Coordinates of N, CA and C and ligand atoms in Angstrom, one line a residue:
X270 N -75.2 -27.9 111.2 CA -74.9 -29.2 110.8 C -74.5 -29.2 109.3
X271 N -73.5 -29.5 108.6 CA -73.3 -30.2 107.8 C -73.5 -31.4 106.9
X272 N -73.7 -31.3 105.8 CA -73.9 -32.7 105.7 C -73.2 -33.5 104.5
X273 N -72.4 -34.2 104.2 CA -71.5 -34.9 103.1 C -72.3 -34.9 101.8
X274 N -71.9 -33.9 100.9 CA -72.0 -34.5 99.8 C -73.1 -33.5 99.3
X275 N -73.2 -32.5 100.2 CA -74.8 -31.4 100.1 C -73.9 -29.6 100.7
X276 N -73.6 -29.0 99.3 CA -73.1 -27.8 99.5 C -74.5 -26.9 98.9
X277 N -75.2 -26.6 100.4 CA -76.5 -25.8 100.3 C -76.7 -24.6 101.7
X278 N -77.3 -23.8 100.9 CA -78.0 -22.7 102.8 C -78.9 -23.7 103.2
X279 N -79.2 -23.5 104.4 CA -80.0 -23.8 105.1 C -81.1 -23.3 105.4
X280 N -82.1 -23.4 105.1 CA -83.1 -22.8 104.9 C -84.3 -23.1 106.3
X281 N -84.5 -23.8 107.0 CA -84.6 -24.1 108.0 C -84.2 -24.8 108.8
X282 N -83.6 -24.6 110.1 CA -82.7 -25.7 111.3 C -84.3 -27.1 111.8
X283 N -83.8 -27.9 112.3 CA -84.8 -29.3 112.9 C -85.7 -28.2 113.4
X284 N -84.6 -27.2 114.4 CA -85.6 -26.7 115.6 C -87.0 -25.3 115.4
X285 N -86.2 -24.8 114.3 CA -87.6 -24.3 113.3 C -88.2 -24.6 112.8
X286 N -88.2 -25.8 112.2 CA -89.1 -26.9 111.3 C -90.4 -27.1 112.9
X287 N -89.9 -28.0 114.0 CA -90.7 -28.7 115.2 C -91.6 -27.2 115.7
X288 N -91.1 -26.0 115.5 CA -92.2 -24.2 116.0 C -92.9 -24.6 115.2
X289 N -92.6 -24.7 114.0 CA -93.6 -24.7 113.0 C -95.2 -25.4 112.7
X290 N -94.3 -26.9 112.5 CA -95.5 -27.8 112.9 C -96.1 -27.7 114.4
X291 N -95.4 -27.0 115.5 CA -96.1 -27.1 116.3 C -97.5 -26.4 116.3
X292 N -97.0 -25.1 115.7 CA -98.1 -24.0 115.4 C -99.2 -24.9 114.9
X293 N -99.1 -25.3 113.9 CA -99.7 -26.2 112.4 C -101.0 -26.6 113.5
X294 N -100.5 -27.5 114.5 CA -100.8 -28.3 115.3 C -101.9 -27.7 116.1
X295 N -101.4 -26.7 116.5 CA -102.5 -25.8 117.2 C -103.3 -25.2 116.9
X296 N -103.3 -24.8 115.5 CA -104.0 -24.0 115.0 C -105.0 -24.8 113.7
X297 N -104.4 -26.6 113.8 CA -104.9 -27.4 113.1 C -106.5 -27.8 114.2
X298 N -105.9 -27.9 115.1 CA -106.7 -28.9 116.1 C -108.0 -27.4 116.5
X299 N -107.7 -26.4 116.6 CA -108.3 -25.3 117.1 C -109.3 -25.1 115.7
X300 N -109.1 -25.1 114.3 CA -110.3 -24.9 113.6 C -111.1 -26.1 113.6
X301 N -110.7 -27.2 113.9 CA -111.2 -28.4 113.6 C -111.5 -29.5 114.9
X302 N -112.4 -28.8 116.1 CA -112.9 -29.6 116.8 C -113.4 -30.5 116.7
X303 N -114.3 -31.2 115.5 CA -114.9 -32.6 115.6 C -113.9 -33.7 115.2
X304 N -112.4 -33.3 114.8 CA -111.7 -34.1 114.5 C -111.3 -33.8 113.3
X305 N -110.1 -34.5 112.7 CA -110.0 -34.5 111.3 C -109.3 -35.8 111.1
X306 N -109.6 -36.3 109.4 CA -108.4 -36.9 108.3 C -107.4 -36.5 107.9
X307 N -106.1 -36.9 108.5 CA -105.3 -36.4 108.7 C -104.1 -36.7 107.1
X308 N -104.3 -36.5 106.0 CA -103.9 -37.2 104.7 C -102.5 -36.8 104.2
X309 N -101.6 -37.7 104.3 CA -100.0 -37.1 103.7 C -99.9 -37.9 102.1
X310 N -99.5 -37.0 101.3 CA -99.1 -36.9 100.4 C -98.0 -37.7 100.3
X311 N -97.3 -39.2 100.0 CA -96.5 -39.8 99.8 C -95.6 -39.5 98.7
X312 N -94.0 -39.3 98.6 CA -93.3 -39.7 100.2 C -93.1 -38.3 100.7
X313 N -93.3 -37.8 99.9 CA -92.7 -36.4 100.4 C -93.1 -35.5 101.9
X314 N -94.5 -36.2 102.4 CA -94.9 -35.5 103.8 C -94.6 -36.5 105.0
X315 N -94.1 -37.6 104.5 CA -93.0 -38.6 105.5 C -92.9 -37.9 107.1
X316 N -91.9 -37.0 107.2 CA -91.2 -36.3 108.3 C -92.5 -35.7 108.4
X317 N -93.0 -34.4 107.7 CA -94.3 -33.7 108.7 C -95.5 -34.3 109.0
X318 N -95.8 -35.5 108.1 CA -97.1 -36.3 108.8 C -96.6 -36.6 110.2
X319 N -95.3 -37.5 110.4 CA -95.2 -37.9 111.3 C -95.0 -37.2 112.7
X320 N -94.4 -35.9 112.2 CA -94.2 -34.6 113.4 C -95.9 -34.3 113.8
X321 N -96.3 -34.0 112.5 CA -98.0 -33.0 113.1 C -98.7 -33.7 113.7
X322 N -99.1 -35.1 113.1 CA -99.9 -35.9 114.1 C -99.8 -36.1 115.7
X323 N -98.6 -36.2 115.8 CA -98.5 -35.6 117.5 C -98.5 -34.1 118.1
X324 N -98.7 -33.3 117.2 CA -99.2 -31.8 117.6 C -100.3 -31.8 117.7
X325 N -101.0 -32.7 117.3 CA -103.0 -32.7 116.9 C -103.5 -32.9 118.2
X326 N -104.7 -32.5 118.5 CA -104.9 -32.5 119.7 C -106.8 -32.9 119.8
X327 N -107.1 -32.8 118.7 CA -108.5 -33.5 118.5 C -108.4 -34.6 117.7
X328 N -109.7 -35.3 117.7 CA -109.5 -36.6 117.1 C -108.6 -37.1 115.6
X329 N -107.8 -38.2 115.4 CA -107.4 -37.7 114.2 C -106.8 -38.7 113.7
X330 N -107.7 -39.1 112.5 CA -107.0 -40.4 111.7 C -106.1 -39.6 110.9
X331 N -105.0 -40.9 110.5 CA -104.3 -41.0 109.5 C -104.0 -42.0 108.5
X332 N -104.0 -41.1 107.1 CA -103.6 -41.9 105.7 C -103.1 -41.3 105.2
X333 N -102.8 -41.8 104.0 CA -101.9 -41.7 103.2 C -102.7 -42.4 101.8
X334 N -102.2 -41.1 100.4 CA -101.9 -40.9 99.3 C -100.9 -41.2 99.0
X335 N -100.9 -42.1 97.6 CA -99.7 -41.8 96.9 C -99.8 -40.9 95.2
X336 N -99.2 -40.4 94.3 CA -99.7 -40.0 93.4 C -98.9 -40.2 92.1
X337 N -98.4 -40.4 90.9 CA -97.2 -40.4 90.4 C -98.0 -39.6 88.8
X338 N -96.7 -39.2 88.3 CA -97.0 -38.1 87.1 C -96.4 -38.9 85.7
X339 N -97.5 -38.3 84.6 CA -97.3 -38.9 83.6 C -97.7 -37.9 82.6
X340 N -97.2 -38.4 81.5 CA -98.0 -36.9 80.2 C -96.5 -36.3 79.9
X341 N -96.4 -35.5 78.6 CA -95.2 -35.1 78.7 C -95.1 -33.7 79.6
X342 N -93.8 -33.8 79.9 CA -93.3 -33.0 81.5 C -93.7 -33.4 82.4
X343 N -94.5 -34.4 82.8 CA -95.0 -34.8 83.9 C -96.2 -34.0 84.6
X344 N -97.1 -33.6 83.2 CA -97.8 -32.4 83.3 C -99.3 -33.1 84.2
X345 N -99.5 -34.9 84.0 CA -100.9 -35.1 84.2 C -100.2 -36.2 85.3
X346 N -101.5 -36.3 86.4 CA -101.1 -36.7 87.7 C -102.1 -37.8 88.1
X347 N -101.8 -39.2 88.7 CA -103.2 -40.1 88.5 C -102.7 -41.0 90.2
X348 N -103.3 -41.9 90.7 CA -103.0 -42.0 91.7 C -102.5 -43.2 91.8
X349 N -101.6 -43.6 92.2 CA -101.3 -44.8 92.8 C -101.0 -45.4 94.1
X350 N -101.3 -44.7 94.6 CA -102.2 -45.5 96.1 C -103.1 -44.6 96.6
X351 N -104.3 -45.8 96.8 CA -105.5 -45.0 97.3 C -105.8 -44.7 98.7
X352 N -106.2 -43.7 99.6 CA -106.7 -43.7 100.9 C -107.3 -45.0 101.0
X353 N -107.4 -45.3 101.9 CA -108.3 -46.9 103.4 C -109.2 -45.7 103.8
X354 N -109.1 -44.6 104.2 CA -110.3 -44.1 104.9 C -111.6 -43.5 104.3
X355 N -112.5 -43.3 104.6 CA -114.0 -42.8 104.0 C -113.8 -41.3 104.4
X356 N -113.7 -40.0 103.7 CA -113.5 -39.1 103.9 C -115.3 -38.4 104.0
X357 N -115.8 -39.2 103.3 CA -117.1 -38.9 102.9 C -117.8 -37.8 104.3
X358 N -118.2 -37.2 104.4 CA -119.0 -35.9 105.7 C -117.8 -35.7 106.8
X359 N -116.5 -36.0 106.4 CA -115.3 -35.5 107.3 C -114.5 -34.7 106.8
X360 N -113.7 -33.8 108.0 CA -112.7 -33.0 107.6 C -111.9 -33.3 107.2
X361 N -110.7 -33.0 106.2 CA -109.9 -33.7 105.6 C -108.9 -32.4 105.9
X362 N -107.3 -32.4 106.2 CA -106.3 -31.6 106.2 C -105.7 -32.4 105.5
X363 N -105.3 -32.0 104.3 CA -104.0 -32.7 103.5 C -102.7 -31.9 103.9
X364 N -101.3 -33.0 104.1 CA -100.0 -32.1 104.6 C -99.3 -32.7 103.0
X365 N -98.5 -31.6 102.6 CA -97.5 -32.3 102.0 C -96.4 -31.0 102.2
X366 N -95.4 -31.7 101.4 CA -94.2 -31.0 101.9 C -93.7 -29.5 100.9
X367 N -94.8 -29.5 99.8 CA -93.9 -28.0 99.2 C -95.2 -27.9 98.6
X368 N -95.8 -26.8 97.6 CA -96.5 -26.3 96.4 C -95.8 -25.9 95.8
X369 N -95.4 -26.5 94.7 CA -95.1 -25.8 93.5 C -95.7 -25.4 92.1
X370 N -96.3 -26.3 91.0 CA -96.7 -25.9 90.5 C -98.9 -25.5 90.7
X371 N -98.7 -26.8 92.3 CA -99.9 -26.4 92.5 C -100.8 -27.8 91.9
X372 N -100.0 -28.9 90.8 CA -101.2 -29.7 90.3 C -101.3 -30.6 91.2
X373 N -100.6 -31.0 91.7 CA -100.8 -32.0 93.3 C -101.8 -31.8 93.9
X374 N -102.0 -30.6 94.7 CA -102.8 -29.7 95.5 C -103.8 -30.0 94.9
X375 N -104.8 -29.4 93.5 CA -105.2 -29.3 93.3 C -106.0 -30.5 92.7
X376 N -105.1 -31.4 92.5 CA -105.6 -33.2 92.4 C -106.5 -33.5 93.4
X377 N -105.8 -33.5 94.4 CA -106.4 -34.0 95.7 C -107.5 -33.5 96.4
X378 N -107.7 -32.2 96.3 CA -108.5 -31.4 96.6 C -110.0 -31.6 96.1
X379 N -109.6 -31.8 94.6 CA -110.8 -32.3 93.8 C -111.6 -33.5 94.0
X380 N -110.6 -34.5 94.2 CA -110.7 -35.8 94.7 C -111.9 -35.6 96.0
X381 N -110.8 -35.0 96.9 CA -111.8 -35.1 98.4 C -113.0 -34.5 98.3
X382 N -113.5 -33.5 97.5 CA -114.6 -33.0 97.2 C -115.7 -34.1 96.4
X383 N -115.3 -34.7 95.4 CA -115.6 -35.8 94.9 C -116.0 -36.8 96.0
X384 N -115.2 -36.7 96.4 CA -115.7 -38.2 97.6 C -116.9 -37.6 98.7
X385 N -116.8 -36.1 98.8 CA -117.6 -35.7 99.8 C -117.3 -35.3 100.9
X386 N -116.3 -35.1 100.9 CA -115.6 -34.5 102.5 C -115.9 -33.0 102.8
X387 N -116.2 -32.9 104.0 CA -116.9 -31.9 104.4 C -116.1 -30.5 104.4
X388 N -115.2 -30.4 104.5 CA -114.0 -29.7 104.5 C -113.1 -30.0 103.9
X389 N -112.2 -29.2 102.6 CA -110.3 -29.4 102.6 C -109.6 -28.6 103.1
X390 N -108.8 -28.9 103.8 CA -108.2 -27.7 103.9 C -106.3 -28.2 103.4
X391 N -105.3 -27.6 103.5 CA -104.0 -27.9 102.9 C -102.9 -27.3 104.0
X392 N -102.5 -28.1 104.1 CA -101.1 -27.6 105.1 C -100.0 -28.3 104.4
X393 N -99.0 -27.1 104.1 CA -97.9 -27.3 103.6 C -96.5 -26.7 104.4
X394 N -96.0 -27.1 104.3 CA -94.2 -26.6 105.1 C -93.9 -25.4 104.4
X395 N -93.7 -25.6 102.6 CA -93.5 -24.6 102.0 C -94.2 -24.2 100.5
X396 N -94.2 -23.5 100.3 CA -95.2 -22.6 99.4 C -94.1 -22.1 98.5
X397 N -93.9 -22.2 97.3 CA -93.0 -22.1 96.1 C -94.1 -21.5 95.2
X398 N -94.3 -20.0 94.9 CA -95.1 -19.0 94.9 C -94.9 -18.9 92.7
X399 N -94.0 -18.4 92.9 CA -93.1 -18.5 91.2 C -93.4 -19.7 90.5
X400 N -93.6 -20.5 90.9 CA -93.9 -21.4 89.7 C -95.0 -21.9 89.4
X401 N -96.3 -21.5 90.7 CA -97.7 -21.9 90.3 C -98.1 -21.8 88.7
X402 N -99.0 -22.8 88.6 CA -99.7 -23.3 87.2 C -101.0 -23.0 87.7
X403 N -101.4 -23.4 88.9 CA -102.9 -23.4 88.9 C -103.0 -22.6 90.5
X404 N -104.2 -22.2 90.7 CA -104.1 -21.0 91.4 C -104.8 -22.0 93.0
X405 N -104.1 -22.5 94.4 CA -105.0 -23.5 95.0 C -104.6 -22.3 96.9
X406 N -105.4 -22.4 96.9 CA -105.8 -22.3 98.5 C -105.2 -22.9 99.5
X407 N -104.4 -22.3 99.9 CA -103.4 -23.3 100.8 C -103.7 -22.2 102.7
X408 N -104.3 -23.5 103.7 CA -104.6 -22.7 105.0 C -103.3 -22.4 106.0
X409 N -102.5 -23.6 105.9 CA -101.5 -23.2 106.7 C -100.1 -23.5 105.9
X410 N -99.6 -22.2 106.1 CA -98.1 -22.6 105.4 C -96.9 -22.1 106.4
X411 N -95.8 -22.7 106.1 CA -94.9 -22.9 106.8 C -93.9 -21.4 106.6
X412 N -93.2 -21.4 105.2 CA -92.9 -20.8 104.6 C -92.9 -20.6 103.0
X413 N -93.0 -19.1 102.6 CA -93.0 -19.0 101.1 C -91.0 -18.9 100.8
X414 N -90.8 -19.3 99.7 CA -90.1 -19.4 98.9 C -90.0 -19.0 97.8
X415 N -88.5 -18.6 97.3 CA -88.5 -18.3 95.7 C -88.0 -19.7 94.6
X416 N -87.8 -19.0 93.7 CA -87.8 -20.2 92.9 C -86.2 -21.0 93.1
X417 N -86.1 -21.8 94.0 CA -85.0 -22.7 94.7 C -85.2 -24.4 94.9
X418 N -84.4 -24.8 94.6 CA -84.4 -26.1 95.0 C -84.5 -26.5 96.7
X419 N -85.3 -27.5 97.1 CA -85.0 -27.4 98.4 C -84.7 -29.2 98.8
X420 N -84.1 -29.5 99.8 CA -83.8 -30.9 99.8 C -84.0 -31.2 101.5
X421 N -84.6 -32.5 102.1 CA -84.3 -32.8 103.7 C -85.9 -32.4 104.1
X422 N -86.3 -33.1 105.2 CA -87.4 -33.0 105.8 C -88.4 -33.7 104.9
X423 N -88.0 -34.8 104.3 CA -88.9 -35.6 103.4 C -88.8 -35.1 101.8
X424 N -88.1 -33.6 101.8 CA -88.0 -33.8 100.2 C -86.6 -34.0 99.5
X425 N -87.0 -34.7 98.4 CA -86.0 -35.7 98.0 C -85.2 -34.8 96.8
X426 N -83.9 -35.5 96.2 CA -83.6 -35.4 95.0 C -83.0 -36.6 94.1
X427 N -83.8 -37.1 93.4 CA -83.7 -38.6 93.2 C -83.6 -39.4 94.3
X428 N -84.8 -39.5 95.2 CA -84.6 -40.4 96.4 C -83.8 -40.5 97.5
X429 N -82.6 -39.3 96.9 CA -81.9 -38.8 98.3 C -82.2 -37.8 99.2
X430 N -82.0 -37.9 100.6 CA -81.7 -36.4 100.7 C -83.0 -36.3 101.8
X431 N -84.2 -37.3 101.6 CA -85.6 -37.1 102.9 C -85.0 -37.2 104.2
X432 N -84.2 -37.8 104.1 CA -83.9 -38.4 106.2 C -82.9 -37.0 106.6
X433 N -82.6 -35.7 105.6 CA -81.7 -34.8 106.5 C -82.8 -34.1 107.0
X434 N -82.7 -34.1 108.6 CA -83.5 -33.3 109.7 C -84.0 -31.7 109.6
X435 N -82.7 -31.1 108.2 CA -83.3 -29.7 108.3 C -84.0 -29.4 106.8
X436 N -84.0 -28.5 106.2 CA -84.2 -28.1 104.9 C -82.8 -27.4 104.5
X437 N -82.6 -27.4 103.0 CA -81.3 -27.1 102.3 C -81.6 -26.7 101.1
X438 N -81.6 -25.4 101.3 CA -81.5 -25.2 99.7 C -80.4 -25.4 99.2
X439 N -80.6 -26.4 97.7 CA -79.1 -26.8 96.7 C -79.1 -26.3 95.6
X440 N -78.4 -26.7 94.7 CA -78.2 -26.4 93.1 C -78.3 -28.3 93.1
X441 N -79.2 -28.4 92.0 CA -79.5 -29.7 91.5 C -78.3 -30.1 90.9
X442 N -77.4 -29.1 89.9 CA -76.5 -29.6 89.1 C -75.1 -30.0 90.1
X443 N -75.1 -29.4 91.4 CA -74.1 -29.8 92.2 C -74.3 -30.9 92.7
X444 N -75.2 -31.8 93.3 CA -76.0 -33.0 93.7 C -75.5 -34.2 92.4
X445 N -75.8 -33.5 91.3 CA -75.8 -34.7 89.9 C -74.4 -35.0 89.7
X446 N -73.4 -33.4 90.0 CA -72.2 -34.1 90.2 C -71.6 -35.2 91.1
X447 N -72.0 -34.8 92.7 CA -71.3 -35.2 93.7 C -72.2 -36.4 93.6
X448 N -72.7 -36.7 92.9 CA -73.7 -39.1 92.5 C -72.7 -39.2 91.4
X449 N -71.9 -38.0 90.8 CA -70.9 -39.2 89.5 C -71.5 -38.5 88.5
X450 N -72.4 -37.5 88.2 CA -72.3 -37.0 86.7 C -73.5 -38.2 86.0
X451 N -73.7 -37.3 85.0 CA -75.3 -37.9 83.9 C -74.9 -39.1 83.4
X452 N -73.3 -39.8 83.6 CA -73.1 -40.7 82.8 C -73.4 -42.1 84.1
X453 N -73.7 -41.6 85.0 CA -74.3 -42.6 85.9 C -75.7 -43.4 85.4
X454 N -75.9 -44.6 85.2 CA -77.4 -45.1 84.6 C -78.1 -44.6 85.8
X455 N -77.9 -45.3 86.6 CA -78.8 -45.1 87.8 C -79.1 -43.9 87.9
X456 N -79.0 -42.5 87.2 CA -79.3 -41.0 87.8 C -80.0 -40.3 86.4
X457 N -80.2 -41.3 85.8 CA -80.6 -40.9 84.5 C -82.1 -40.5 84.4
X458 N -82.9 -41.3 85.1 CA -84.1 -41.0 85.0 C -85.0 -39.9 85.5
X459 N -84.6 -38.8 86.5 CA -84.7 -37.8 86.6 C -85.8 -37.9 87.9
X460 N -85.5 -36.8 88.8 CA -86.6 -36.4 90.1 C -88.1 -37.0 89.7
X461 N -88.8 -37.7 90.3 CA -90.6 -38.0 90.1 C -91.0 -36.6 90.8
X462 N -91.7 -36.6 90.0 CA -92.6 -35.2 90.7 C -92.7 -35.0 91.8
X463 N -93.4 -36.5 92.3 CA -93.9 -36.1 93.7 C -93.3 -37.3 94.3
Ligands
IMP776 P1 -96.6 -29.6 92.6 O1 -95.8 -29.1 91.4 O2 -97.2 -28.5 93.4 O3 -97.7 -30.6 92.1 O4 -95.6 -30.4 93.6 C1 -95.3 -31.7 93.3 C2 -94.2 -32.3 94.2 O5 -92.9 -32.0 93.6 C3 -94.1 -31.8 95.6 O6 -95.0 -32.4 96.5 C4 -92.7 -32.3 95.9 O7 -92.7 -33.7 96.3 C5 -92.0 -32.2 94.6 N1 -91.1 -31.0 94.6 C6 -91.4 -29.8 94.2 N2 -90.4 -28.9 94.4 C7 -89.4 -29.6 95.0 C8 -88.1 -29.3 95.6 O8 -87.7 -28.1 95.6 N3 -87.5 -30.3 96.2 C9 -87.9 -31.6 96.2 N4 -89.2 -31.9 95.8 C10 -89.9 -31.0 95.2
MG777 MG1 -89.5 -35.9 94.7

């Protein structure tokens, strides 16, 4: 498939992505018999919250995080939307859609331990290995990656780009062109972290 306006490889088809999370699914539901908190990382785990939770096959709420970055580089990370659920003596799987430098991960992680949850564990699609900051434990991954841009399956580039069904690796500066170039206001503000 093709897609207007996006000159990238393709890095995973729909129908590789759905093996994937199936696996996730099976091998989610298989460590974690009494159930789990099923926690997506907003917006970015969009598409795989919504794929895995029908792979799950033991009991399994779902919520959602949101988290937004501040500090210069976008180095400190604070929350703005909180879990509804009590994680407190439950399993917790956090999904989100990539690791990169790892401080996401490692946010959340801390968090659910703070609260008390009996278990974290992290399921991610992809694992972006080269640019870790902080060193986080991740149980199920999808695929590792080099240091590439990737766009589609919920991750974005400036808010475009979540609703394409596969993954794509791009060049960022080809994307900024085909929106009109840096002299666009609207494109000025640059990718949110997360
Ligand atoms: P962290 O650096 O591990 O904290 O990742 C933060 C977030 O940055 C991820 O959850 C993604 O939403 C976003 N991100 C990192 N790399 C990419 C990418 O290649 N494409 C789109 N979003 C990305
Ligand atoms: Mg983003």
């Amino acid at each position: 498939m093709t897609v207007p306006g996006v000159a990238g490889r393709t890095l995973l088809e729909a129908d590789e992505l759905s093996s994937i999370v199936r696996r996730f699914g099976q091998a989610i539901s298989a460590d974690h018999p009494d159930g789990i908190v099923l926690v997506g990382i907003l917006k970015g785990s969009v598409c795989l919250i919504a794929d895995l939770a029908r792979e799950i096959s033991v009991p399994c709420a779902v919520d959602f995080l949101a988290l937004s970055a501040y500090g210069a580089g976008g180095a400190r990370i604070k929350l703005s939307k909180d879990l509804e659920a009590d994680v407190a003596g439950r399993d917790v799987v956090v999904a989100v859609d990539i690791v990169d430098s790892g401080l996401t991960v490692s946010y959340v992680r801390r968090l659910m331990n703070e609260r008390g949850a009996r278990s974290t564990d992290v399921c991610t699609m992809l694992d972006r290995r080269p640019r870790r900051l902080l060193p986080v434990d991740l149980r199920y991954v999808g695929l590792e990656i080099g240091d590439e841009y990737v766009v589609g399956y919920g991750l974005d580039f400036q808010e475009r780009y979540r609703n394409l069904p596969m993954l794509v690796v791009v060049e960022p500066d080809t994307l900024r062109a085909a929106d009109g170039g840096p002299d666009d206001p609207d494109e000025d503000e640059g990718d949110s972290r997360v």
